[in-house]
Short mmCIF file of C-alpha atoms in Angstrom, two decimals:
data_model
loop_
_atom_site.label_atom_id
_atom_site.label_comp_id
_atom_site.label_asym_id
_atom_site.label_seq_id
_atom_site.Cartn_x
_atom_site.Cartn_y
_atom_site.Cartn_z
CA UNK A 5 46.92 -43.68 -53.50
CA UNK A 6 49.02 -46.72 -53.15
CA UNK A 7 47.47 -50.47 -53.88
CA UNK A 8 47.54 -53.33 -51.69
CA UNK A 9 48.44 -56.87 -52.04
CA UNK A 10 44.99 -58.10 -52.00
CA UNK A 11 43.50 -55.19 -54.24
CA UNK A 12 45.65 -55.07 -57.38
CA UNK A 13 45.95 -52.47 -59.76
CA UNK A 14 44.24 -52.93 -63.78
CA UNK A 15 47.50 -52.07 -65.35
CA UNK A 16 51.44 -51.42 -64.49
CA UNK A 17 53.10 -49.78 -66.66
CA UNK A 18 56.87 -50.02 -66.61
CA UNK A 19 59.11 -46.97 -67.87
CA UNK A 20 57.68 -43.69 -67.98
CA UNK A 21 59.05 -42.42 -71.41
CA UNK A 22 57.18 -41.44 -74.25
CA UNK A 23 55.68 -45.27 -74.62
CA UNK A 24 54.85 -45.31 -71.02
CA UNK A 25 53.73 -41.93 -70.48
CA UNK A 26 50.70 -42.15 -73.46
CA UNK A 27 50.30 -46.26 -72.51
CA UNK A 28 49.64 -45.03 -68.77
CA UNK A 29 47.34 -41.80 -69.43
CA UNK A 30 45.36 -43.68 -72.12
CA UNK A 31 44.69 -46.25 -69.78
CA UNK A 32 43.76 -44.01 -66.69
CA UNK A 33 41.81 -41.97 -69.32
CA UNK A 34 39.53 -44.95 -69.74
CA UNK A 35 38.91 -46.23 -66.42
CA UNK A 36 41.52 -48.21 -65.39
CA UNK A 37 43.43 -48.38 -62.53
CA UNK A 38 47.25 -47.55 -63.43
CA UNK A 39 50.83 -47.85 -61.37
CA UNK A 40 53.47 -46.40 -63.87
CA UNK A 41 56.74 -47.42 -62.35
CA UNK A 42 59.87 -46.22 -63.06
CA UNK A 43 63.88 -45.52 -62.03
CA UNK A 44 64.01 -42.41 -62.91
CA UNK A 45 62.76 -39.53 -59.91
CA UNK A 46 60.95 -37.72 -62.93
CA UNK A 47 59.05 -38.72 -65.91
CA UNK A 48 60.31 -38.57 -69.16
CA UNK A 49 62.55 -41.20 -69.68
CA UNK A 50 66.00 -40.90 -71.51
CA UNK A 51 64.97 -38.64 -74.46
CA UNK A 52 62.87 -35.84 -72.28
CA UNK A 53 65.40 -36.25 -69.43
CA UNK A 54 65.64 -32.64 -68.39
CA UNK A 55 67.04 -30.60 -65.47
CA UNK A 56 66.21 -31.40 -61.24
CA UNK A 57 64.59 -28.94 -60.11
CA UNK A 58 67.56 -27.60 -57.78
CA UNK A 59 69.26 -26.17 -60.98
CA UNK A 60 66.77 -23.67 -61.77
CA UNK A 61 66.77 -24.20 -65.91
CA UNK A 62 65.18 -21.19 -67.20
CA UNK A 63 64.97 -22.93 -70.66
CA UNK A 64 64.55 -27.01 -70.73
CA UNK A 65 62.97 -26.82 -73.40
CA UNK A 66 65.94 -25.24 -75.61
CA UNK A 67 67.25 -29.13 -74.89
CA UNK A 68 64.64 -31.17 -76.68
CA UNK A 69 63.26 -31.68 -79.60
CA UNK A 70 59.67 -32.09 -79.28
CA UNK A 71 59.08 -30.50 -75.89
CA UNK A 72 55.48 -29.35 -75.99
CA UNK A 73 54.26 -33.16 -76.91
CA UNK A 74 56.10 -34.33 -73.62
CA UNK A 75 54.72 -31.19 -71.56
CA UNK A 76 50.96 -32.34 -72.46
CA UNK A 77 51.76 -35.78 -71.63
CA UNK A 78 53.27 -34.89 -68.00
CA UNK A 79 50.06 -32.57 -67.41
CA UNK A 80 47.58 -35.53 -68.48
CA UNK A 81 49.44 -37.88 -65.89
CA UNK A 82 49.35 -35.15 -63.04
CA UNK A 83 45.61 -34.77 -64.12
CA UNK A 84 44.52 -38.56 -64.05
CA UNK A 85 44.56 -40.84 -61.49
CA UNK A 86 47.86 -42.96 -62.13
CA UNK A 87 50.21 -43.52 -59.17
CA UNK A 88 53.37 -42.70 -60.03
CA UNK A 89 55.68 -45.23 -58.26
CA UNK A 90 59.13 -43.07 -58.88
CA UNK A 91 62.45 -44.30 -57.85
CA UNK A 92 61.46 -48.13 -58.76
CA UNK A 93 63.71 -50.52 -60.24
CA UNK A 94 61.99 -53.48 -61.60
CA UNK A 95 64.13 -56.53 -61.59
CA UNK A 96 61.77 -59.13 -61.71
CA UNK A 97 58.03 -59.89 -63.13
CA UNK A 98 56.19 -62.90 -62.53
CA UNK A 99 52.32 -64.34 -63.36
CA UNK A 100 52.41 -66.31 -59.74
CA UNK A 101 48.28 -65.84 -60.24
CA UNK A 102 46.28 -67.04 -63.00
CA UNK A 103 45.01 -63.28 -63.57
CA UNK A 104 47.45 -61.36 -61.48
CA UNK A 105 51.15 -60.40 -62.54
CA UNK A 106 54.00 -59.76 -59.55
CA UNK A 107 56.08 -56.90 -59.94
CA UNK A 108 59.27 -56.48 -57.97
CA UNK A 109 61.30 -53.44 -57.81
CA UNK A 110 63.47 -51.99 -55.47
CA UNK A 111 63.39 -48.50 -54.31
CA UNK A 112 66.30 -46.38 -51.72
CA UNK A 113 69.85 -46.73 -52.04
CA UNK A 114 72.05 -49.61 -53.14
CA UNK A 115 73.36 -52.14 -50.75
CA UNK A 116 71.91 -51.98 -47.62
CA UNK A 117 69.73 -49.53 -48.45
CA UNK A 118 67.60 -51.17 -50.75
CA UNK A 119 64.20 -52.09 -49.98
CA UNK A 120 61.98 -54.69 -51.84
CA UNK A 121 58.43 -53.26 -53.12
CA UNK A 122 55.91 -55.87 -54.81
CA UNK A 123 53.22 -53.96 -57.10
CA UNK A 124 50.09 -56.67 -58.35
CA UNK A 125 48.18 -56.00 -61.90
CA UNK A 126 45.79 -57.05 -63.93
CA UNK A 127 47.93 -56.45 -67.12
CA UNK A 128 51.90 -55.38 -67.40
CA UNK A 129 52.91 -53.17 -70.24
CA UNK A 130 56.77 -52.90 -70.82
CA UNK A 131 58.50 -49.49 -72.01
CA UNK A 132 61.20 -50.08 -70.65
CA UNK A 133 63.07 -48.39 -73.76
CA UNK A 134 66.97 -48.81 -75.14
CA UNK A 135 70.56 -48.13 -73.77
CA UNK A 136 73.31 -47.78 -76.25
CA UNK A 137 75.70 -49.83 -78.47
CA UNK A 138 79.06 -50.03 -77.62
CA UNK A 139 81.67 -51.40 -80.03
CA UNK A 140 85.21 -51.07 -78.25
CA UNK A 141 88.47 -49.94 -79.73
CA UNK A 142 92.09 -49.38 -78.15
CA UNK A 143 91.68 -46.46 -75.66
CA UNK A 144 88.25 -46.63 -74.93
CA UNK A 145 88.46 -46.77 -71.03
CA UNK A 146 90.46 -43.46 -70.73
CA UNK A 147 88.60 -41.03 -68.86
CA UNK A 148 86.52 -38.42 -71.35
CA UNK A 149 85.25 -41.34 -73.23
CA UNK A 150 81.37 -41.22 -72.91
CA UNK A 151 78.60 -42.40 -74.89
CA UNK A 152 76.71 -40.52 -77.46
CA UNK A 153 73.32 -40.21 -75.63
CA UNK A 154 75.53 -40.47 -72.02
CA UNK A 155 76.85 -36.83 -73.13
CA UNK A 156 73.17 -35.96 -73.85
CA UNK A 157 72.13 -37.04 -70.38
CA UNK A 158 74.95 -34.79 -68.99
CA UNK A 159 73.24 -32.20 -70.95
CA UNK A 160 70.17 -33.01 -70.10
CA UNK A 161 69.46 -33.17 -66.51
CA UNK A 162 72.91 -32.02 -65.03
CA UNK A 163 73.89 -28.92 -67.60
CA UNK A 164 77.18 -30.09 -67.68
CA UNK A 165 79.66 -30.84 -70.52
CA UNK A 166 81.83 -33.88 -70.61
CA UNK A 167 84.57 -31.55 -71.96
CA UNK A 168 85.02 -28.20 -73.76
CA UNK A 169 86.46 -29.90 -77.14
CA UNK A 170 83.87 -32.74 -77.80
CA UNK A 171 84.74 -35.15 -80.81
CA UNK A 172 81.11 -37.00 -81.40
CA UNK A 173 81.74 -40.74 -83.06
CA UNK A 174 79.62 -43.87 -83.95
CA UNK A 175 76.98 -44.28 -85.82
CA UNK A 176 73.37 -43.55 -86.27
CA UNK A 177 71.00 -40.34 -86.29
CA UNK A 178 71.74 -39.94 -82.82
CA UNK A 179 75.12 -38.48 -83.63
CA UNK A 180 73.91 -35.49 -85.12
CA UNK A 181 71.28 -34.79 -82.54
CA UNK A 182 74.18 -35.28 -79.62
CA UNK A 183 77.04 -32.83 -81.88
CA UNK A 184 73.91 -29.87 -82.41
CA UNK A 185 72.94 -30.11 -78.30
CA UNK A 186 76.60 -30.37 -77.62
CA UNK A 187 77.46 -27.19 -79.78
CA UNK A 188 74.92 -25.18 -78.83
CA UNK A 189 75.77 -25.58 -75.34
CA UNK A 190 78.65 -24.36 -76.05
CA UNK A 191 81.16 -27.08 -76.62
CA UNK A 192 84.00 -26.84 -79.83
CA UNK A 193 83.21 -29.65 -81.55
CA UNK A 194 85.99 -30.80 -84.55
CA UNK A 195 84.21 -33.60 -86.31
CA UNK A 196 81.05 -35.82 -86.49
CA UNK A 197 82.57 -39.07 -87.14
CA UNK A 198 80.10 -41.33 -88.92
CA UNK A 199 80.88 -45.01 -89.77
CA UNK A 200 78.34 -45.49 -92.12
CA UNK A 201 76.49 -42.58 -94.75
CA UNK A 202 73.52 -41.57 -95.38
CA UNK A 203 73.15 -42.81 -99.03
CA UNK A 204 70.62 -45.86 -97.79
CA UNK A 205 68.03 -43.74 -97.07
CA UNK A 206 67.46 -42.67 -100.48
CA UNK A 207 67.30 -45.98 -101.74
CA UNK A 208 64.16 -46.14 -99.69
CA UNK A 209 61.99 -42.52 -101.41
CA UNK A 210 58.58 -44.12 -100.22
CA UNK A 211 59.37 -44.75 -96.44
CA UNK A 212 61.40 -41.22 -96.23
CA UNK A 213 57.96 -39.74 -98.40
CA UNK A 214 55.59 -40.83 -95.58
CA UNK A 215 57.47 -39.91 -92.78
CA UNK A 216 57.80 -35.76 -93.77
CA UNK A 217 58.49 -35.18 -90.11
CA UNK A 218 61.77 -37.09 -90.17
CA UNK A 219 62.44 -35.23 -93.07
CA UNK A 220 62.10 -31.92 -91.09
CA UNK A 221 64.20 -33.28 -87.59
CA UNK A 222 66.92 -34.47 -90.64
CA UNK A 223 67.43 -30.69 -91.88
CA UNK A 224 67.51 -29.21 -88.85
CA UNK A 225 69.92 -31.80 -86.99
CA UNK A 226 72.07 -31.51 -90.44
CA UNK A 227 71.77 -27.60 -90.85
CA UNK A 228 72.89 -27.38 -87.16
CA UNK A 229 76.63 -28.43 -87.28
CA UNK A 230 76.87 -26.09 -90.25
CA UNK A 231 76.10 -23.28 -88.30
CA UNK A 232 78.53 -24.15 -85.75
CA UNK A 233 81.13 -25.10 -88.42
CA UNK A 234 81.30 -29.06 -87.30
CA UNK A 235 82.72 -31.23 -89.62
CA UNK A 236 80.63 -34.55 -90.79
CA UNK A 237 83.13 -37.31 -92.02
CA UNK A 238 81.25 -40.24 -93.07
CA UNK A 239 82.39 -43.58 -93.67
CA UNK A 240 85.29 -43.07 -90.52
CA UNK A 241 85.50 -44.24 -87.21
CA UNK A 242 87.32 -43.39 -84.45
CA UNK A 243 89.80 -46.26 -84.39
CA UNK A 244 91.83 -45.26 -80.80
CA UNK A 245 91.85 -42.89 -78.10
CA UNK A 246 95.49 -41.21 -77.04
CA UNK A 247 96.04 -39.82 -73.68
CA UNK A 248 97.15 -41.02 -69.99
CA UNK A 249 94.84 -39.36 -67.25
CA UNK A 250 92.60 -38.81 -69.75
CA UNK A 251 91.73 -38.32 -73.35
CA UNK A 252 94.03 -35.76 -75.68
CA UNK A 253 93.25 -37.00 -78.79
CA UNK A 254 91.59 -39.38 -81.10
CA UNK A 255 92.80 -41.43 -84.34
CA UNK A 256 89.94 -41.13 -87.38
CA UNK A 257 90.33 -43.73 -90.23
CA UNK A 258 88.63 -44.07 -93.07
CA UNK A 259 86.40 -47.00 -93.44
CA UNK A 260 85.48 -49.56 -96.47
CA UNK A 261 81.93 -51.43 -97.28
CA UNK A 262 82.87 -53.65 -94.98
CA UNK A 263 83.98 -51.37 -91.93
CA UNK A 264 87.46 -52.35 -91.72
CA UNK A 265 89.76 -49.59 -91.48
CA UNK A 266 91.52 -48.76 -95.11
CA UNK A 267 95.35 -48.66 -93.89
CA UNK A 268 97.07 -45.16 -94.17
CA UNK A 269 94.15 -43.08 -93.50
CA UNK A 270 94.52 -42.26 -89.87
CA UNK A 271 94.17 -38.77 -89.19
CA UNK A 272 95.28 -37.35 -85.47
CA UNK A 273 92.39 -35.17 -83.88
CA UNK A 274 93.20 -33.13 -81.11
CA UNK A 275 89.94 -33.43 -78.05
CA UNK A 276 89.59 -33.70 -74.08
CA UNK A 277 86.48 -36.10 -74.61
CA UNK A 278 84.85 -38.62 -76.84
CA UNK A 279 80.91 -38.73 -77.33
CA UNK A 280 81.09 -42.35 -79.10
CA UNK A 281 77.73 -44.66 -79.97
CA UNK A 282 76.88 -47.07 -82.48
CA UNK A 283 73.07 -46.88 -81.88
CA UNK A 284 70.77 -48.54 -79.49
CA UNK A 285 69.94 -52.35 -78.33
CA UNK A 286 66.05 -52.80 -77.10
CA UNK A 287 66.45 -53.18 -73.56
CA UNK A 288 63.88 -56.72 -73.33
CA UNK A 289 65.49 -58.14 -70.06
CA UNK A 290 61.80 -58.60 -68.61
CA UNK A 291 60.26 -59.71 -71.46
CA UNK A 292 63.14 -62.35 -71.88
CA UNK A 293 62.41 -63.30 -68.95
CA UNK A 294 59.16 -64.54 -69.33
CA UNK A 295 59.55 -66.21 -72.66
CA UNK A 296 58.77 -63.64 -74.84
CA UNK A 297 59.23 -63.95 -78.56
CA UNK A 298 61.60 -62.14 -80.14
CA UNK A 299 62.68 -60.92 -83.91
CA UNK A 300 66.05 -60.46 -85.52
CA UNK A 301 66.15 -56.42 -86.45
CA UNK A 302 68.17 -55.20 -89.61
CA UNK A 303 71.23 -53.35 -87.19
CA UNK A 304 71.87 -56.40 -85.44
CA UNK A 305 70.00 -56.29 -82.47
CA UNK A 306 66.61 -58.36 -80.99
CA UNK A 307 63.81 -57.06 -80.21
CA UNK A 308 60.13 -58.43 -79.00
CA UNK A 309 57.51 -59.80 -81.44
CA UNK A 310 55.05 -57.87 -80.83
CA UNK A 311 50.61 -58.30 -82.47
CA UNK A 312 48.75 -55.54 -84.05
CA UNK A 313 48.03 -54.38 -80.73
CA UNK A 314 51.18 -54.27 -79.17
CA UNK A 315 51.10 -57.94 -77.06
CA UNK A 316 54.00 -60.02 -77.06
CA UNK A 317 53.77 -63.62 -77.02
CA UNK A 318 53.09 -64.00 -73.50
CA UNK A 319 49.39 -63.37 -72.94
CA UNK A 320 48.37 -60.52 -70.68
CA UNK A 321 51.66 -58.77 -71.33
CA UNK A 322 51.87 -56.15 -73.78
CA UNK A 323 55.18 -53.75 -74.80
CA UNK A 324 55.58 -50.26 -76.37
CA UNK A 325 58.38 -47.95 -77.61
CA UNK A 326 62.16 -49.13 -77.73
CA UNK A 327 61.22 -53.24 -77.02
CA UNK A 328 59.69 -53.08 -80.31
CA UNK A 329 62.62 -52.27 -81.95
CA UNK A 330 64.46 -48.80 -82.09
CA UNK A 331 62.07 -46.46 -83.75
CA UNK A 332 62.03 -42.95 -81.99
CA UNK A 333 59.89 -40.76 -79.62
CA UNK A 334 56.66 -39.69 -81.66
CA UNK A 335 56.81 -44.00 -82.66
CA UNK A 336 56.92 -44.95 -78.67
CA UNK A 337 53.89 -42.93 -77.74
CA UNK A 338 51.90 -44.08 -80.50
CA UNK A 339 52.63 -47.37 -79.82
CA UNK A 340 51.81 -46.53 -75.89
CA UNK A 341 48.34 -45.41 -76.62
CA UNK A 342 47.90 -48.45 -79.30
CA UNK A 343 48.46 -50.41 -75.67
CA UNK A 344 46.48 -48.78 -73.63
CA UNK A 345 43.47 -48.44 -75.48
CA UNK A 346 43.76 -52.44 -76.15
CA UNK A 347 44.70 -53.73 -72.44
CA UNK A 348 41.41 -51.79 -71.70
CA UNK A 349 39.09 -53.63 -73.95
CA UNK A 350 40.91 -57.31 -72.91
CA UNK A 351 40.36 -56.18 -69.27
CA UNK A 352 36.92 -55.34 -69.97
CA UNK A 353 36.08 -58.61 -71.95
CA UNK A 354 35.54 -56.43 -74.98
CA UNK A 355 36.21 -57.65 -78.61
CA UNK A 356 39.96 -56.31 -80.31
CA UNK A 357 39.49 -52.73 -81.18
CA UNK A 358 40.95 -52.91 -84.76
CA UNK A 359 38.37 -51.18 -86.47
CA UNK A 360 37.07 -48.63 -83.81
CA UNK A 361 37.97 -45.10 -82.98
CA UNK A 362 41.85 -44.04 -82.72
CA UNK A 363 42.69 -47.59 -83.45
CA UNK A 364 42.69 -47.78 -87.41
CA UNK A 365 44.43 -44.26 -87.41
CA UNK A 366 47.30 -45.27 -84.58
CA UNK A 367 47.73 -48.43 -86.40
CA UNK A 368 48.41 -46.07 -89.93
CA UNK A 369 50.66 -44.34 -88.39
CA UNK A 370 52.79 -46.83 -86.49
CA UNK A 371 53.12 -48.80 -89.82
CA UNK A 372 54.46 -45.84 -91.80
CA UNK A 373 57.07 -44.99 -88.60
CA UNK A 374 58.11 -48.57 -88.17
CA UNK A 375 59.04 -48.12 -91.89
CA UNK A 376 60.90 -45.49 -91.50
CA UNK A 377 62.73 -46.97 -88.20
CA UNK A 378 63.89 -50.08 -90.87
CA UNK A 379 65.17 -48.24 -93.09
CA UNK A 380 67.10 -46.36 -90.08
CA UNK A 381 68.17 -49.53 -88.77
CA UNK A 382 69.66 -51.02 -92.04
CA UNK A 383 71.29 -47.89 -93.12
CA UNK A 384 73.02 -47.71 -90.06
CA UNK A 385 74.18 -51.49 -89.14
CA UNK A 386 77.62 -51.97 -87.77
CA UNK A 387 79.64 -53.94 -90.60
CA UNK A 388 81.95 -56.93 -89.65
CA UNK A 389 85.21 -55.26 -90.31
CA UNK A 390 84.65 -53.80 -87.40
CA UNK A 391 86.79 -55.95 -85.21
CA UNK A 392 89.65 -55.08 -86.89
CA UNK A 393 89.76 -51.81 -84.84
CA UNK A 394 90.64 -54.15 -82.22
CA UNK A 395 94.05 -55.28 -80.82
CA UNK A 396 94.32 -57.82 -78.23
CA UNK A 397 95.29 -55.88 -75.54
CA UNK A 398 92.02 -53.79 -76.00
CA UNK A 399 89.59 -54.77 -73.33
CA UNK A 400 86.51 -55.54 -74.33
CA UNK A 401 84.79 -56.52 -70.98
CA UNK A 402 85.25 -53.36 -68.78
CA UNK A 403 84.04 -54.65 -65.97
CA UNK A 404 86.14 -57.90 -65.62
CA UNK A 405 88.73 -56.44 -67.82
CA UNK A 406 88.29 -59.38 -70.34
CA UNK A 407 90.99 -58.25 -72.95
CA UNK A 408 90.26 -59.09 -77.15
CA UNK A 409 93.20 -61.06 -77.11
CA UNK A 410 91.68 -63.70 -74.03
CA UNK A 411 88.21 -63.53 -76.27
CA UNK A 412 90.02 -64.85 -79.28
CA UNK A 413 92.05 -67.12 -77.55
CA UNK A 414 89.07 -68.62 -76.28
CA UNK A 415 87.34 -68.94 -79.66
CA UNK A 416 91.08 -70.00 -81.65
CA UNK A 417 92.84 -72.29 -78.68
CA UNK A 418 89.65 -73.69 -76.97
CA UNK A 419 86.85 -73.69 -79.02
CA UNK A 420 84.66 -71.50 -77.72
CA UNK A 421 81.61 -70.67 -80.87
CA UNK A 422 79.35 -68.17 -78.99
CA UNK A 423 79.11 -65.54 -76.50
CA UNK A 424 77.88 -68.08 -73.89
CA UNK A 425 80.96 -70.02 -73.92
CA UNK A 426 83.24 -67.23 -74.05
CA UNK A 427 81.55 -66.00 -70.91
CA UNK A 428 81.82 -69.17 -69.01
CA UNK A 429 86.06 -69.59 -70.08
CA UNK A 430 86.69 -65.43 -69.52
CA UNK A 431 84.10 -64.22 -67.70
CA UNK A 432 83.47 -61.83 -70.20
CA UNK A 433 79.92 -60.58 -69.63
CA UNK A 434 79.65 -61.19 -65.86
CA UNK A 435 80.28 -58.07 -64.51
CA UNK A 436 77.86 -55.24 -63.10
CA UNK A 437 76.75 -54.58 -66.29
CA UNK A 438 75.79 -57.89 -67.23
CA UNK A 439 77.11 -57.79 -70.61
CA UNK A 440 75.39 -54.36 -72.18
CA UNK A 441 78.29 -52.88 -72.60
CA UNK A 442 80.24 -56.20 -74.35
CA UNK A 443 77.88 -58.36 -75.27
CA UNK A 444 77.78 -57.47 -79.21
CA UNK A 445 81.48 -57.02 -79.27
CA UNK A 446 82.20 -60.69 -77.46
CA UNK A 447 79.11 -61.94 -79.40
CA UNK A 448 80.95 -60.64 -83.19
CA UNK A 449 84.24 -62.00 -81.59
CA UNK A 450 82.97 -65.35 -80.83
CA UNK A 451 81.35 -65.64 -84.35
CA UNK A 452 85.06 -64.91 -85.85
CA UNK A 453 86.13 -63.32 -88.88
CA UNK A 454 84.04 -62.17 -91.58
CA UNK A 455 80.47 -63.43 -90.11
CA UNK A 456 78.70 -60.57 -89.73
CA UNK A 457 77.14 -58.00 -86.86
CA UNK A 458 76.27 -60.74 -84.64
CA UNK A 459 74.00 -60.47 -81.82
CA UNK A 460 74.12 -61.61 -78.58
CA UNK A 461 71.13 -64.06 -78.21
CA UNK A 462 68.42 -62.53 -75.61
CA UNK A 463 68.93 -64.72 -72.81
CA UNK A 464 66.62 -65.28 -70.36
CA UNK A 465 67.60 -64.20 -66.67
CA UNK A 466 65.47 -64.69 -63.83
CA UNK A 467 66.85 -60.74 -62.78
CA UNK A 468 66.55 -57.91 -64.84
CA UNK A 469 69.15 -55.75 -62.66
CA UNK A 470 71.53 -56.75 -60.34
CA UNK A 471 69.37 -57.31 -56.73
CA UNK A 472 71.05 -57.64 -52.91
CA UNK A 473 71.55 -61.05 -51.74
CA UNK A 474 69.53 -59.29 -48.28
CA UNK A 475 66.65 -58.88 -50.89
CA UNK A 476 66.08 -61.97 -52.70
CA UNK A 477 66.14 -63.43 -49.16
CA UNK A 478 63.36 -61.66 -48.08
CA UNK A 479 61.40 -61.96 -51.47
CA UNK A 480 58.83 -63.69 -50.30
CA UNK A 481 57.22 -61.36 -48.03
CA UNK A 482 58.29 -57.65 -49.45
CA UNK A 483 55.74 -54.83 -49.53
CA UNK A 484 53.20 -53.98 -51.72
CA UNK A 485 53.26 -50.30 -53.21
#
């Protein structure tokens, strides 16, 4: 049953993935009243995206990995008494009340269409989850180029292919997942084309010991190409796209230490389509927002500084799953019901459940995943040669076609020593995308030569998604879920 403005809800949760699926049902499960809002028209989020129901998928589960665990935690939703507020983009959340947060979405069409919705809580928890890295390189604008987990969404909820000859690029464990779905689907795919290897993982035996289940999605992810004769080249990247209309082929090079292509070693692959990704950036727009603390992770990104039970810095705010820092699945809905379990007791003026029930034995668990998702992280960190992929006629901002060339000239001719400044003298970053798809690659540009996988500092913007003018106007009398 939908809230009003003067009777607020206990909790919203934003995001229904894995994080906010468990944060939402553990919450409803012990009394509290619970809005999970979300973009998406089904639950799930981006790793149990599956089919509309129009297509008539005999099989979704053939496309996940870990299907039953998501099935239980749809059912417990249906079963409690959470709203589910689908179609909701939240682009704003604000404490305008001492114990009240405001959050504003926007549900309908773009444009015109869109109409402003105001949902009031208690308590906000953020799972608002990850999008992925994107480190350009000459030819990456040609149509077939995708990203990794874009293919996977293709997959995923339309059953469609990007192309029938699939080259899958990047880096991180995500590749292997994307070039088994891919395959099995029936794609040809020539290569798995890893930048880094896998050697830093067993410089860490404890963290892969306690984690056995990682061990088990790492055999069969890298038994799965085998079996569909896909060849893993490690310590390559694909260095440019050929084609007109769209892609024909791809150059591989061989990489050093360092990332920088070793000159000599570019091979010619033959492909209609690129699935390319260099792992995933915490998507903490909200959070940033507000204030929120954040940490430095080991591939390069930020993500929020989260307590033992999940709050950020901001009191009455809490986060789960990707904003923590890029740790997978079965690590977002632990941390989910970590949340929900403590917004329950703050709500209910109860002491910090560290030593009660589920607690302790959440807490274990999160501890030996998070170790895991370091060691994940660090093994698979872009290096700083990676720039010299990069010729200055590459554009690196898609959306205002911001070239390399105009980044460095910026940085070289007038001075420019961040990704702030370059933005402000090339507009880099001020398109629809508002920088996820350039901000590392302007950010390691502005830094200049040999400095490192430089983030882009989380900035704080008072909107989390791009809003109507029409809307904003009116955003002082919208309507309440």
């Amino acid at each position: 049953m939908p809230g009003s403005a003067s009777e607020p809800y206990d909790l919203a949760v934003i995001g229904a993935g894995p994080a906010g699926l468990a944060g939402a049902v553990t919450a409803s499960a012990l009394g509290l009243s619970v809005a999970l809002l979300d973009a998406s028209p089904r639950v799930g989020g981006q790793f149990f995206r599956h089919p509309a129901p129009p297509l008539r998928a005999g099989r979704p589960q053939a496309l996940h990995h870990g299907w039953p665990a998501f099935t239980r935690l749809r059912a417990r939703l249906e079963a409690s008494g959470t709203v589910h507020l689908a179609g909701h983009h939240v682009w704003s959340v604000a404490r305008e009340h001492a114990e009240d947060w405001t959050v504003h979405a926007l549900t309908g069409d773009d444009g015109d269409g869109a109409h402003p919705v105001r949902v009031r809580a208690r308590a906000v928890l953020l799972a608002t989850g990850s999008y992925e890295r994107q480190l350009p390189f000459p030819g990456w604008t040609l149509p077939g180029v995708v990203g990794a987990g874009g293919a996977q969404a293709m997959l995923k909820s339309g059953l469609v292919l990007p192309g029938s000859r699939i080259v899958v690029a990047g880096s991180g464990p995500l590749l292997l997942a994307v070039a088994s779905s891919l395959a099995a689907a029936g794609a040809r795919v020539p290569a798995v084309v890893e930048a880094s290897d896998y050697l830093g993982y067993a410089r860490h035996p404890r963290a892969l010991a306690a984690n056995p289940h990682k061990l088990i999605e790492a055999a069969t992810y890298g038994t799965a190409p085998l079996r569909h004769r896909v060849r893993l080249r490690t310590r390559s990247a694909v260095t440019e796209v050929h084609g007109t209309d769209r892609v024909e082929a791809v150059t591989v090079s061989r990489l050093d230490r360092r990332w920088r292509p070793v000159p000599g070693t570019g091979r010619r692959v033959a492909c209609d389509a690129l699935a390319v990704g260099h792992g995933l950036i915490p998507q903490i727009e909200l959070a940033t927002g507000l204030g929120c603390a954040t940490r430095a992770a080991p591939d390069g990104t930020y993500a929020l500084d989260l307590d033992d039970l999940q709050e950020t810095s901001v009191p009455g705010l809490w986060a789960a799953g990707e904003t923590g820092g890029i740790g997978g699945w079965q690590l977002a809905r632990v941390e989910g019901e970590l949340a929900g379990i403590a917004v329950t007791t703050r709500l209910r003026g109860l002491p910090p459940p560290t030593g009660h029930g589920r607690v302790p034995e959440l807490r274990r668990r999160r501890a030996r995943m998070r170790a895991f998702a370091g060691v994940m992280a660090a093994a698979h960190a872009p290096g700083p040669g990676w720039t010299g992929w990069l010729d200055d006629d590459t554009d690196v901002c898609r959306c205002e076609e911001v070239t390399a060339g105009r980044v460095r000239e910026a940085v070289t001719d007038l001075g420019a020593r961040d990704a702030r400044t370059v933005k402000l003298l090339t507009r880099a970053g001020m398109g629809w995308c508002q920088g996820r798809m350039c901000g590392t690659a302007v950010a390691c540009l502005a830094a200049g030569t040999g400095e490192g996988p430089v983030p882009p500092s989380p900035e704080r913007r008072p909107l989390a998604v791009p809003v109507p003018l029409g809307v904003l106007g009116s955003a002082g009398t919208p309507d309440s879920a």
